[in-house]
PDB file of C-alpha atoms and ligand atoms in Angstrom:
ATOM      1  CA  UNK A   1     -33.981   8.954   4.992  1.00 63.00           C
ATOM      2  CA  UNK A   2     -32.597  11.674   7.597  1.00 88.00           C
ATOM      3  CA  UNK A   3     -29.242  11.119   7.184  1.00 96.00           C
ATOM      4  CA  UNK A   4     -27.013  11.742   3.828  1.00 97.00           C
ATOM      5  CA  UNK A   5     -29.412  11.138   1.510  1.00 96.00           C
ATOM      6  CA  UNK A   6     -26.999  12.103  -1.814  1.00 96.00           C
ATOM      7  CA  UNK A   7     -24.881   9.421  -0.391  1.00 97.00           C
ATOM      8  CA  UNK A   8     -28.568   6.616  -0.694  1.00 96.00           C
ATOM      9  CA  UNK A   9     -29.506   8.324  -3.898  1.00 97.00           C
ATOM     10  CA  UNK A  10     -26.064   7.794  -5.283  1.00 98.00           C
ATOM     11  CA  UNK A  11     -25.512   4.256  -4.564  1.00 97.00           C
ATOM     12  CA  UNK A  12     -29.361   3.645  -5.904  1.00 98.00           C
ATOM     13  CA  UNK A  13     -28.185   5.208  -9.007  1.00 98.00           C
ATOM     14  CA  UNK A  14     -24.975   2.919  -9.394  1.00 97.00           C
ATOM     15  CA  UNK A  15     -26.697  -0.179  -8.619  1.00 97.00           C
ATOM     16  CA  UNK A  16     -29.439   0.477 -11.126  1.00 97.00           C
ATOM     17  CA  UNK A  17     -26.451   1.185 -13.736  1.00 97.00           C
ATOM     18  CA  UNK A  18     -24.741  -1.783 -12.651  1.00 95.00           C
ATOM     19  CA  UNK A  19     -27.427  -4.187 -13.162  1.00 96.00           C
ATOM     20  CA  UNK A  20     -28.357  -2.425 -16.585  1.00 97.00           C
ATOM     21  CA  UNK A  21     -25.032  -3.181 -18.014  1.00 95.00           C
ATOM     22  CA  UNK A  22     -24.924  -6.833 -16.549  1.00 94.00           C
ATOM     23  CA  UNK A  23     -28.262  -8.227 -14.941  1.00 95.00           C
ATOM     24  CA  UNK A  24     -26.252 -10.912 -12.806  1.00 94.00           C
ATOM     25  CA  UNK A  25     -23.427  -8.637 -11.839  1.00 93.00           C
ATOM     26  CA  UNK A  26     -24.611  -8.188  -7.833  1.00 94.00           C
ATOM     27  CA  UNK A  27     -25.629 -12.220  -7.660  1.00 93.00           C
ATOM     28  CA  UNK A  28     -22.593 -13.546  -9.019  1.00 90.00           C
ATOM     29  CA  UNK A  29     -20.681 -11.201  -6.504  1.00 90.00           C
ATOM     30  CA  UNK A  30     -22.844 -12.624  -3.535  1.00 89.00           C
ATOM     31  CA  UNK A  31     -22.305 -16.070  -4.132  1.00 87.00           C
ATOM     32  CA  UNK A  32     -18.555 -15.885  -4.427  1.00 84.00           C
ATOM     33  CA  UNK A  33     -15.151 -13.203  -4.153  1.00 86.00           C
ATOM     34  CA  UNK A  34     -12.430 -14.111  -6.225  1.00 93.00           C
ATOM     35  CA  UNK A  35     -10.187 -11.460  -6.158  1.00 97.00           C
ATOM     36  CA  UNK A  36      -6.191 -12.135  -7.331  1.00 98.00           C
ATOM     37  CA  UNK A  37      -5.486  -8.879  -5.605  1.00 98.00           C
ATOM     38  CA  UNK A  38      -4.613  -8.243  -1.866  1.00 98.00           C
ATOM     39  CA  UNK A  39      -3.927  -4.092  -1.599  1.00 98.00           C
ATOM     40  CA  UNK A  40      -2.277  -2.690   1.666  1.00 98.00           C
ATOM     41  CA  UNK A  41      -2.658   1.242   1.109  1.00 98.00           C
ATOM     42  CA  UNK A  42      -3.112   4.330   2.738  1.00 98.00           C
ATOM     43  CA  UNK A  43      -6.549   5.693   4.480  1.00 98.00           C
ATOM     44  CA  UNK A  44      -5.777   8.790   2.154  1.00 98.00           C
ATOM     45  CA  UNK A  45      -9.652   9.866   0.794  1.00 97.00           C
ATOM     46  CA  UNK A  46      -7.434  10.464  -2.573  1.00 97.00           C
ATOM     47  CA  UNK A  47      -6.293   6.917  -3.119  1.00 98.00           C
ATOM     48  CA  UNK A  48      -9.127   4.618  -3.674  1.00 97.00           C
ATOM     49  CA  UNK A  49      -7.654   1.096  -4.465  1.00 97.00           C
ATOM     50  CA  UNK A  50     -10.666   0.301  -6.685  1.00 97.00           C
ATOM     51  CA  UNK A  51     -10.993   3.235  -8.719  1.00 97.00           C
ATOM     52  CA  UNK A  52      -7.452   4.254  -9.691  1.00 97.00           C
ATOM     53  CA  UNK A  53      -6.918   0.501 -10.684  1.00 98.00           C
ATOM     54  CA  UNK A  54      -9.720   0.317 -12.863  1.00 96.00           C
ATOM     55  CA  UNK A  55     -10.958  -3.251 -10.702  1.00 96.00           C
ATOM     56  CA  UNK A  56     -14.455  -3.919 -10.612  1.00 93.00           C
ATOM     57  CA  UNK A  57     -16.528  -5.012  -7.137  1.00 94.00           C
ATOM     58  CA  UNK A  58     -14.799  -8.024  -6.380  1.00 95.00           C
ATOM     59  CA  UNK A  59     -11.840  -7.991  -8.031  1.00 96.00           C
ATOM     60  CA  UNK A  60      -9.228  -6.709  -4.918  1.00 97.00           C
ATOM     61  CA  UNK A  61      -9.247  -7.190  -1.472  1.00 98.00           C
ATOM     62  CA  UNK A  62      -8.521  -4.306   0.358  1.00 98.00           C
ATOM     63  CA  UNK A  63      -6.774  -3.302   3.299  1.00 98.00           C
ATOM     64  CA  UNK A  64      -5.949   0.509   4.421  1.00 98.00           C
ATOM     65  CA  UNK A  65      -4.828   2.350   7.215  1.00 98.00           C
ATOM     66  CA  UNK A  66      -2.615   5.792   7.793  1.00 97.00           C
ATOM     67  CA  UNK A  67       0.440   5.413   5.778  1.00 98.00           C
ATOM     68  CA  UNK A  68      -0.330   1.881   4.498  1.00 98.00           C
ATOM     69  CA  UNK A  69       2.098   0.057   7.176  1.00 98.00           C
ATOM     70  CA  UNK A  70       2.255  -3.810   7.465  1.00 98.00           C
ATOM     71  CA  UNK A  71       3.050  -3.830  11.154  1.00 97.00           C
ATOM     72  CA  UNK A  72       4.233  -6.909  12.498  1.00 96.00           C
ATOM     73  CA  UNK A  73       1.870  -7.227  15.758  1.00 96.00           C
ATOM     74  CA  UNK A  74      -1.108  -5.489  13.732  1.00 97.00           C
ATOM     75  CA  UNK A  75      -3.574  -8.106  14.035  1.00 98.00           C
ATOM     76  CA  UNK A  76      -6.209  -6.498  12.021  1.00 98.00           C
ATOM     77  CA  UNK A  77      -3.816  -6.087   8.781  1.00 98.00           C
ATOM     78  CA  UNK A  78      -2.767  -9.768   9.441  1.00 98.00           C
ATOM     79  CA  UNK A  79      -5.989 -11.376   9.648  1.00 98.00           C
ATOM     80  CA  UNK A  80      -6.540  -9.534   6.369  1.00 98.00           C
ATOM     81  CA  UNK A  81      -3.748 -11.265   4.867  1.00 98.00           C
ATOM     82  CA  UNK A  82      -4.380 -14.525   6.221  1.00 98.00           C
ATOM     83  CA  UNK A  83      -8.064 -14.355   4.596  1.00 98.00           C
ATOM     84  CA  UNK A  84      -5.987 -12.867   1.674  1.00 98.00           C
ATOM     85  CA  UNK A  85      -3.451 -15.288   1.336  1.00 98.00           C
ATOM     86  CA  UNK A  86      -4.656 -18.647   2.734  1.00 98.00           C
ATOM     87  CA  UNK A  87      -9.021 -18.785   1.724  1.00 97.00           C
ATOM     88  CA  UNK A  88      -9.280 -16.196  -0.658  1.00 97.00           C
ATOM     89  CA  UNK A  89      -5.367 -17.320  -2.376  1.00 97.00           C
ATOM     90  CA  UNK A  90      -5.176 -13.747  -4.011  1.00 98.00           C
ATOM     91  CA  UNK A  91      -1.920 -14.123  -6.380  1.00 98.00           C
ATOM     92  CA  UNK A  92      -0.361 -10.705  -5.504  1.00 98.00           C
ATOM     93  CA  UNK A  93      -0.163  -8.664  -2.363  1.00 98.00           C
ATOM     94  CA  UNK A  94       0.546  -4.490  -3.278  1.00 98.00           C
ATOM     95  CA  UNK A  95       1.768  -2.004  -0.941  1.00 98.00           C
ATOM     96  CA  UNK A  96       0.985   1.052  -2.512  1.00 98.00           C
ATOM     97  CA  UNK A  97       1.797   4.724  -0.450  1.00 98.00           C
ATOM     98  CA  UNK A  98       1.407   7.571  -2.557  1.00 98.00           C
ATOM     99  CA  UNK A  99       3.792  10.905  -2.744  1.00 98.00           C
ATOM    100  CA  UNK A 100       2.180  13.525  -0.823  1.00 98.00           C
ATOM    101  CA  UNK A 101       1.721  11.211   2.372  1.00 98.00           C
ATOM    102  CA  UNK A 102       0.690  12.937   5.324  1.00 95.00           C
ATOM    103  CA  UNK A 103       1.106  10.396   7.729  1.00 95.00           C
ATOM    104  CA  UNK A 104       5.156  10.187   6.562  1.00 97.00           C
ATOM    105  CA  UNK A 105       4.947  13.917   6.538  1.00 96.00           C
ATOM    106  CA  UNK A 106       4.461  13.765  10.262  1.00 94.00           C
ATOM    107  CA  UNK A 107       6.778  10.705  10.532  1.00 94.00           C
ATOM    108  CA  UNK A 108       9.771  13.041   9.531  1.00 95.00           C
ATOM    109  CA  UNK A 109       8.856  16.180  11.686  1.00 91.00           C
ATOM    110  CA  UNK A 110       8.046  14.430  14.679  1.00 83.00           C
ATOM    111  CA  UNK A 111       5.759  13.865  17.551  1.00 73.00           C
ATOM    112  CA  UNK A 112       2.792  16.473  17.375  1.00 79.00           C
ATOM    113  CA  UNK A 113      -0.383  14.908  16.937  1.00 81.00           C
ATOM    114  CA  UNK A 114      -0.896  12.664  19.804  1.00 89.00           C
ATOM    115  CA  UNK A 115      -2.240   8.771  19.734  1.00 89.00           C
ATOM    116  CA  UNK A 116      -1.540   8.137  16.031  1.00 89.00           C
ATOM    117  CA  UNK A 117       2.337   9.343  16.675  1.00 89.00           C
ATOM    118  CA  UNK A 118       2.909   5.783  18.193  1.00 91.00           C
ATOM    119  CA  UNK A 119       1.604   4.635  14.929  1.00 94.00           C
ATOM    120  CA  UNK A 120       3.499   6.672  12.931  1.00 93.00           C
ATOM    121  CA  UNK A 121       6.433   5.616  14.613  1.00 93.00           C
ATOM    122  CA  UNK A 122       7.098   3.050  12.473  1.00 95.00           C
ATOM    123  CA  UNK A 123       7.660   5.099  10.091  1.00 96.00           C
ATOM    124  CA  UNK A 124      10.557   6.461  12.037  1.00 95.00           C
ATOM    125  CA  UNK A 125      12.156   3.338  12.407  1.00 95.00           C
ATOM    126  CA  UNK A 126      11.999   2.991   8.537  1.00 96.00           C
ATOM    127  CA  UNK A 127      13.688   6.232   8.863  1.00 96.00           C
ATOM    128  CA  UNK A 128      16.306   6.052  11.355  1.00 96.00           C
ATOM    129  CA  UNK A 129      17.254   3.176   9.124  1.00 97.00           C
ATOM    130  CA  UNK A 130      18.122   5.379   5.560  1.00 97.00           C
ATOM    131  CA  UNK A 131      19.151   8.110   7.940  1.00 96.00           C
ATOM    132  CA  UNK A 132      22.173   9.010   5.620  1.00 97.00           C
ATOM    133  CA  UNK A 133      20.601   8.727   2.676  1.00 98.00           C
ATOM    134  CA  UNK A 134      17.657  11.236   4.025  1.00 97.00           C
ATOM    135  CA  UNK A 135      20.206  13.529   4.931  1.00 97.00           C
ATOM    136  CA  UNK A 136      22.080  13.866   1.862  1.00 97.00           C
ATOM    137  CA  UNK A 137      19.009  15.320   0.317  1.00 97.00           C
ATOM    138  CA  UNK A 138      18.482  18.970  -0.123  1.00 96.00           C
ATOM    139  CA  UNK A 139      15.227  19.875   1.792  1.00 97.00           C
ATOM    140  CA  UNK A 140      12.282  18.616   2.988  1.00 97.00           C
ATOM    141  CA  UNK A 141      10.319  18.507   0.506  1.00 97.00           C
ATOM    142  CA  UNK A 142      12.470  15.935  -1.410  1.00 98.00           C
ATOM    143  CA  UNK A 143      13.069  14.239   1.817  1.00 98.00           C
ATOM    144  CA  UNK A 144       9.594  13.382   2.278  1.00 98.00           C
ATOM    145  CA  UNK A 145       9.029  12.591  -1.294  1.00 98.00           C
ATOM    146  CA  UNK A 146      12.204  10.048  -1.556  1.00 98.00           C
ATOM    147  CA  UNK A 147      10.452   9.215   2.443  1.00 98.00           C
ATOM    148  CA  UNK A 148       7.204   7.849   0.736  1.00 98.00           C
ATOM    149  CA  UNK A 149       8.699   5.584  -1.521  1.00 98.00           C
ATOM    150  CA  UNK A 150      11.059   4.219   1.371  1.00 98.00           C
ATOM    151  CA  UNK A 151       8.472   3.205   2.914  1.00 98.00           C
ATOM    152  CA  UNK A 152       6.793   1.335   1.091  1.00 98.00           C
ATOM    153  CA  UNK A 153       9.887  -0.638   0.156  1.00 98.00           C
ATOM    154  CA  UNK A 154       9.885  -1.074   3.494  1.00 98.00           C
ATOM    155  CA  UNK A 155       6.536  -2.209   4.384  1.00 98.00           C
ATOM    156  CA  UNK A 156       7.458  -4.484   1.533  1.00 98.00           C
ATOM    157  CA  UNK A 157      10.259  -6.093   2.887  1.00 98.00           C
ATOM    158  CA  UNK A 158       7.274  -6.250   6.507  1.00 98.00           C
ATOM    159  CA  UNK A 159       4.636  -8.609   4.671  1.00 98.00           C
ATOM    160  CA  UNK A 160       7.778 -10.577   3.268  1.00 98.00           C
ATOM    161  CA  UNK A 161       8.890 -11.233   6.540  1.00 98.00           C
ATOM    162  CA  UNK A 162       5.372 -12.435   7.805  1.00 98.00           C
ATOM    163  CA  UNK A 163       5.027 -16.146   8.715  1.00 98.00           C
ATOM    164  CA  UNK A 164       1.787 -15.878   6.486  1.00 98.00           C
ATOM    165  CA  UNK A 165       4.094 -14.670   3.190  1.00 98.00           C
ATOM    166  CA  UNK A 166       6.584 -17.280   3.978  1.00 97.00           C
ATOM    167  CA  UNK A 167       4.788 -20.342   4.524  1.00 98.00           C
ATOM    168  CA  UNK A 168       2.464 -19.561   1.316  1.00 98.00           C
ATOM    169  CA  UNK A 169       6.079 -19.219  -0.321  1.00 98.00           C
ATOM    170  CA  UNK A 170       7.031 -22.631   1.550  1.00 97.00           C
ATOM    171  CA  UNK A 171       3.999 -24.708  -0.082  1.00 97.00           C
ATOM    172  CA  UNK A 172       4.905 -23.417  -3.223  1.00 97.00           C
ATOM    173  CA  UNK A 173       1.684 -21.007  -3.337  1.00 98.00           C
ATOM    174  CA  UNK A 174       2.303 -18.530  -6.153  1.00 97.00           C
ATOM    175  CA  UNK A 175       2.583 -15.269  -4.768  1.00 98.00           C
ATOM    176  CA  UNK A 176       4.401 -12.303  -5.711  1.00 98.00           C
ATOM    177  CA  UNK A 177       4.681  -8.946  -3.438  1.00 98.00           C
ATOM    178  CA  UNK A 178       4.913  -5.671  -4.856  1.00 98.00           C
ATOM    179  CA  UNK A 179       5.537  -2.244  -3.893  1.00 98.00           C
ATOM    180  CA  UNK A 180       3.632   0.908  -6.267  1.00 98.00           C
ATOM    181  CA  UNK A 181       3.410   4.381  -5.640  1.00 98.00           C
ATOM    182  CA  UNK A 182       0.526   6.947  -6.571  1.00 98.00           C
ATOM    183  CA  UNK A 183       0.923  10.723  -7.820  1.00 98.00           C
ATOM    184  CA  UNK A 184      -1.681  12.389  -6.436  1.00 97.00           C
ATOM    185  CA  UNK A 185      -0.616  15.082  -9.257  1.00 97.00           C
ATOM    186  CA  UNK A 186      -1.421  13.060 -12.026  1.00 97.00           C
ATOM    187  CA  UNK A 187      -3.626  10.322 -11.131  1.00 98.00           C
ATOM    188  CA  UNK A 188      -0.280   7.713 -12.352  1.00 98.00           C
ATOM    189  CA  UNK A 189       0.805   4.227 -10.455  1.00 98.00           C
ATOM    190  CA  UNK A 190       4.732   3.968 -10.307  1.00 98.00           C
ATOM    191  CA  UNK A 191       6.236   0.653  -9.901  1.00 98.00           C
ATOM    192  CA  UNK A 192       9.085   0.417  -7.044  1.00 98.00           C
ATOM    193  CA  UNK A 193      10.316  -2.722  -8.980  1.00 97.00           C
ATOM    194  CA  UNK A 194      10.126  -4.939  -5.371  1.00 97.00           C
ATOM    195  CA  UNK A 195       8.809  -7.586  -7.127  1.00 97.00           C
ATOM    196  CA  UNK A 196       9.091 -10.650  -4.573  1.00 98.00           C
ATOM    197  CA  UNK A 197       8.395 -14.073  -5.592  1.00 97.00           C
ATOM    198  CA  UNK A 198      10.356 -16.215  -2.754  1.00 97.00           C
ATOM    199  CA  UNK A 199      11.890 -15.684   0.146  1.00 96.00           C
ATOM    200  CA  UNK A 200      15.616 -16.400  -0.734  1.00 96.00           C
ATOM    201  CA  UNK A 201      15.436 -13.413  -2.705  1.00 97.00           C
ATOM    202  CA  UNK A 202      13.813 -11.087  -0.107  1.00 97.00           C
ATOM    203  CA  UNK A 203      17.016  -8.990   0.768  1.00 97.00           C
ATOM    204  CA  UNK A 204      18.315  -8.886  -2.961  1.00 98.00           C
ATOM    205  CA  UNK A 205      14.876  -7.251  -3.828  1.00 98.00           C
ATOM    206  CA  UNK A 206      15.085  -4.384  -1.383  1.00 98.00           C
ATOM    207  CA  UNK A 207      18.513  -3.667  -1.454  1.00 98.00           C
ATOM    208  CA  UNK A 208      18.507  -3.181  -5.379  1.00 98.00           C
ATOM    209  CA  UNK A 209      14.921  -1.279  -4.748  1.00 98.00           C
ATOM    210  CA  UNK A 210      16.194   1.055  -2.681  1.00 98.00           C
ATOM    211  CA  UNK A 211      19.236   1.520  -4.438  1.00 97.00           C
ATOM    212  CA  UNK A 212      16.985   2.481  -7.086  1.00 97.00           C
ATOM    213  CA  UNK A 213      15.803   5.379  -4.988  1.00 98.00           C
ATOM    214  CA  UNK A 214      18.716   6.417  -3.596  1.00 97.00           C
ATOM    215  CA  UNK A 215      20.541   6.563  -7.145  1.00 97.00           C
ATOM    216  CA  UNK A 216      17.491   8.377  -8.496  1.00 96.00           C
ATOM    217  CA  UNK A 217      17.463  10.853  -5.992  1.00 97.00           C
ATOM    218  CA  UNK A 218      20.918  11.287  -5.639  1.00 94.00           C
ATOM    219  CA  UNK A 219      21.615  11.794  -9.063  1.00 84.00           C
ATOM    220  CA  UNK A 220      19.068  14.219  -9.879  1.00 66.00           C
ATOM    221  CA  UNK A 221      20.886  16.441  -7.219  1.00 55.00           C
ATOM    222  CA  UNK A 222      24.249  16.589  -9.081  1.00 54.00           C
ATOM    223  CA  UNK A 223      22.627  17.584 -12.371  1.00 49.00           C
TER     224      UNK A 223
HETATM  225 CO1   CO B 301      -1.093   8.698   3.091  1.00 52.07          CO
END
């Protein structure tokens, strides 16, 4: 092997471990996925779907990319959620960002980086559109902390307004959207209580979720 040879002797190591502690672990895995879990989350190397969940091979279906955006003519994310949704019927769909985001970092200071600004520019949009509330917050730092967790409220509110979310919803397919963020201090999932179940109750959802923030943050500042 000439290439990254930890990386071979490593994964020889876990699959011997693997099949020690259950002998049919890697055959039941190639005969069928199951996974209830669809996760949308950021490329970040420090937030590894699997691993900070505790879920076993086969137990989410993942989808990542910078900032963990559901964009609406992304036709990579959405084939991943039509798999998700429609064969594989996963029963809930998490957007989870993380504090410490580079990608929103950028986002709020602005075109510098080249190609993946255009990307990023959707989180601007999610910007522009809590402008005030971004404002009345007393530096940066908490701006791009409160920033993270706007967004993925936002790209929340994105795979809600997919055709895919809302026709499962339609048939009465049991699926419920939610919106987490990681500390990459601690290692700890936070809940952005966006739990969606239906589509009637998409914009009640968000607005009390980000009211959530925005009280939060807010009210820390006058104490
Ligand atoms: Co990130």
């Amino acid at each position: 092997m000439r290439y990254l040879p930890e990386l071979f002797a490593a994964n020889a190591r876990w699959s011997d471990d693997m099949r020690a502690a259950d002998p049919d672990f890697f055959a039941g895995l190639a005969a069928l996925q199951s996974p209830a879990y669809l996760w949308i989350g950021c490329s970040d190397s420090r937030v590894p779907a699997n691993q900070i969940t505790g879920l076993r091979p086969g137990e989410v279906f993942v989808h990542r990319n910078v900032a963990n955006l559901m964009v609406h003519t992304d036709l990579n994310c959405l084939s991943v959620m039509h798999y998700a949704i429609d064969v594989l019927k996963v029963q809930h769909i998490i957007v989870c960002g993380h504090y410490g985001c580079g990608g929103v970092r950028a986002a709020l200071e602005g075109p510098a980086l080249g190609l993946i600004d255009n990307w990023l520019r959707h989180i601007q949009d999610a910007r522009d559109r809590h402008r005030d509330f971004l404002n009345a917050l007393p530096d940066d730092a908490t701006r791009w902390r409160a920033m993270c967790e706007i967004n993925v409220i936002e790209q929340v509110r994105n795979v809600a307004r997919t055709t895919l979310v809302a026709d499962a919803w339609k048939r009465g397919q049991a699926l419920v959207l939610h919106g987490w963020i990681y500390g990459l201090q601690d290692g700890r999932l936070h809940d952005l209580q966006t739990a969606l179940k239906s589509g009637p109750e998409l914009d009640l959802v968000i607005d009390q979720a980000v009211q959530a923030v925005q009280s939060r943050y807010l009210n820390v500042q006058e104490t």
